[in-house]
Amino acid sequence: MLSIRELLVLAVIIFVVWYGYRVYARIDSARTRRAADQARRSANKKPELDLVRCPQCGAYISDPNIHVCDPDGPAR
Ligand SMILES: [Zn+2]
């Protein structure tokens, strides 16, 4: 049979485990929320432009179809 002291120790152990789980769950949900925020933010971000080098003048351009070559070339 358990004594009062053993029951008290058991109650403290159960409380500590329960409290630790609560703290862990809070940290984990905050981390999940932060990751979801970051994913949403990066999804809303404009796509990065791929720059290509113009073979004629050497300028880095995003769209070769709208590029007009500068006869002096890009500033170096
Ligand atoms: Zn060019």
PDB file of C-alpha atoms and ligand atoms in Angstrom:
ATOM      1  CA  MET A   1       0.000   0.000   0.000  1.00  0.00           C
ATOM      2  CA  LEU A   2       1.266   3.484  -0.870  1.00  0.00           C
ATOM      3  CA  SER A   3       1.925   5.903   1.931  1.00  0.00           C
ATOM      4  CA  ILE A   4       0.810   9.534   1.840  1.00  0.00           C
ATOM      5  CA  ARG A   5       4.391  10.591   1.117  1.00  0.00           C
ATOM      6  CA  GLU A   6       4.646   8.229  -1.891  1.00  0.00           C
ATOM      7  CA  LEU A   7       1.311   9.470  -3.209  1.00  0.00           C
ATOM      8  CA  LEU A   8       2.554  13.061  -2.880  1.00  0.00           C
ATOM      9  CA  VAL A   9       5.772  12.248  -4.764  1.00  0.00           C
ATOM     10  CA  LEU A  10       3.727  10.492  -7.464  1.00  0.00           C
ATOM     11  CA  ALA A  11       1.418  13.540  -7.749  1.00  0.00           C
ATOM     12  CA  VAL A  12       4.439  15.861  -8.102  1.00  0.00           C
ATOM     13  CA  ILE A  13       5.952  13.619 -10.791  1.00  0.00           C
ATOM     14  CA  ILE A  14       2.661  13.526 -12.720  1.00  0.00           C
ATOM     15  CA  PHE A  15       2.336  17.314 -12.431  1.00  0.00           C
ATOM     16  CA  VAL A  16       5.902  17.891 -13.675  1.00  0.00           C
ATOM     17  CA  VAL A  17       5.382  15.579 -16.673  1.00  0.00           C
ATOM     18  CA  TRP A  18       2.041  17.214 -17.534  1.00  0.00           C
ATOM     19  CA  TYR A  19       3.494  20.720 -17.187  1.00  0.00           C
ATOM     20  CA  GLY A  20       6.530  19.817 -19.281  1.00  0.00           C
ATOM     21  CA  TYR A  21       4.257  18.434 -21.995  1.00  0.00           C
ATOM     22  CA  ARG A  22       2.249  21.672 -21.974  1.00  0.00           C
ATOM     23  CA  VAL A  23       5.399  23.777 -22.357  1.00  0.00           C
ATOM     24  CA  TYR A  24       6.641  21.492 -25.141  1.00  0.00           C
ATOM     25  CA  ALA A  25       3.282  21.670 -26.960  1.00  0.00           C
ATOM     26  CA  ARG A  26       3.297  25.471 -26.759  1.00  0.00           C
ATOM     27  CA  ILE A  27       6.839  25.715 -28.154  1.00  0.00           C
ATOM     28  CA  ASP A  28       5.994  23.222 -30.894  1.00  0.00           C
ATOM     29  CA  SER A  29       2.836  25.065 -31.985  1.00  0.00           C
ATOM     30  CA  ALA A  30       4.712  28.367 -32.049  1.00  0.00           C
ATOM     31  CA  ARG A  31       7.374  26.764 -34.238  1.00  0.00           C
ATOM     32  CA  THR A  32       4.709  25.315 -36.559  1.00  0.00           C
ATOM     33  CA  ARG A  33       2.958  28.682 -36.810  1.00  0.00           C
ATOM     34  CA  ARG A  34       6.249  30.436 -37.572  1.00  0.00           C
ATOM     35  CA  ALA A  35       7.058  27.912 -40.321  1.00  0.00           C
ATOM     36  CA  ALA A  36       3.587  28.344 -41.851  1.00  0.00           C
ATOM     37  CA  ASP A  37       3.980  32.140 -41.766  1.00  0.00           C
ATOM     38  CA  GLN A  38       7.333  31.880 -43.465  1.00  0.00           C
ATOM     39  CA  ALA A  39       5.968  29.537 -46.150  1.00  0.00           C
ATOM     40  CA  ARG A  40       3.072  31.917 -46.819  1.00  0.00           C
ATOM     41  CA  ARG A  41       5.424  34.907 -46.965  1.00  0.00           C
ATOM     42  CA  SER A  42       7.780  33.221 -49.416  1.00  0.00           C
ATOM     43  CA  ALA A  43       4.807  32.094 -51.560  1.00  0.00           C
ATOM     44  CA  ASN A  44       3.635  35.729 -51.798  1.00  0.00           C
ATOM     45  CA  LYS A  45       7.082  36.955 -52.714  1.00  0.00           C
ATOM     46  CA  LYS A  46       7.639  37.898 -56.340  1.00  0.00           C
ATOM     47  CA  PRO A  47       9.541  35.269 -58.281  1.00  0.00           C
ATOM     48  CA  GLU A  48      13.179  36.074 -58.768  1.00  0.00           C
ATOM     49  CA  LEU A  49      14.248  37.193 -62.191  1.00  0.00           C
ATOM     50  CA  ASP A  50      16.701  35.065 -64.065  1.00  0.00           C
ATOM     51  CA  LEU A  51      19.184  37.367 -65.685  1.00  0.00           C
ATOM     52  CA  VAL A  52      20.890  36.315 -68.886  1.00  0.00           C
ATOM     53  CA  ARG A  53      23.919  37.883 -70.433  1.00  0.00           C
ATOM     54  CA  CYS A  54      23.369  39.567 -73.772  1.00  0.00           C
ATOM     55  CA  PRO A  55      25.824  38.062 -76.282  1.00  0.00           C
ATOM     56  CA  GLN A  56      26.147  41.360 -78.164  1.00  0.00           C
ATOM     57  CA  CYS A  57      26.771  43.912 -75.420  1.00  0.00           C
ATOM     58  CA  GLY A  58      27.348  41.773 -72.338  1.00  0.00           C
ATOM     59  CA  ALA A  59      24.609  43.448 -70.296  1.00  0.00           C
ATOM     60  CA  TYR A  60      22.643  41.267 -67.857  1.00  0.00           C
ATOM     61  CA  ILE A  61      18.990  41.417 -68.872  1.00  0.00           C
ATOM     62  CA  SER A  62      15.775  39.784 -67.718  1.00  0.00           C
ATOM     63  CA  ASP A  63      14.061  39.521 -71.093  1.00  0.00           C
ATOM     64  CA  PRO A  64      16.114  39.366 -74.329  1.00  0.00           C
ATOM     65  CA  ASN A  65      13.005  40.173 -76.393  1.00  0.00           C
ATOM     66  CA  ILE A  66      12.631  43.685 -74.964  1.00  0.00           C
ATOM     67  CA  HIS A  67      16.347  44.415 -74.650  1.00  0.00           C
ATOM     68  CA  VAL A  68      17.878  47.132 -76.832  1.00  0.00           C
ATOM     69  CA  CYS A  69      21.630  46.930 -77.087  1.00  0.00           C
ATOM     70  CA  ASP A  70      23.611  49.900 -75.918  1.00  0.00           C
ATOM     71  CA  PRO A  71      26.384  50.415 -78.511  1.00  0.00           C
ATOM     72  CA  ASP A  72      28.820  51.464 -75.771  1.00  0.00           C
ATOM     73  CA  GLY A  73      28.117  48.269 -73.802  1.00  0.00           C
ATOM     74  CA  PRO A  74      27.322  48.052 -70.123  1.00  0.00           C
ATOM     75  CA  ALA A  75      29.156  50.166 -67.608  1.00  0.00           C
ATOM     76  CA  ARG A  76      31.999  48.126 -66.181  1.00  0.00           C
TER      77      ARG A  76
HETATM   78 ZN    ZN B   1      22.648  43.805 -75.546  1.00  0.00          ZN
END
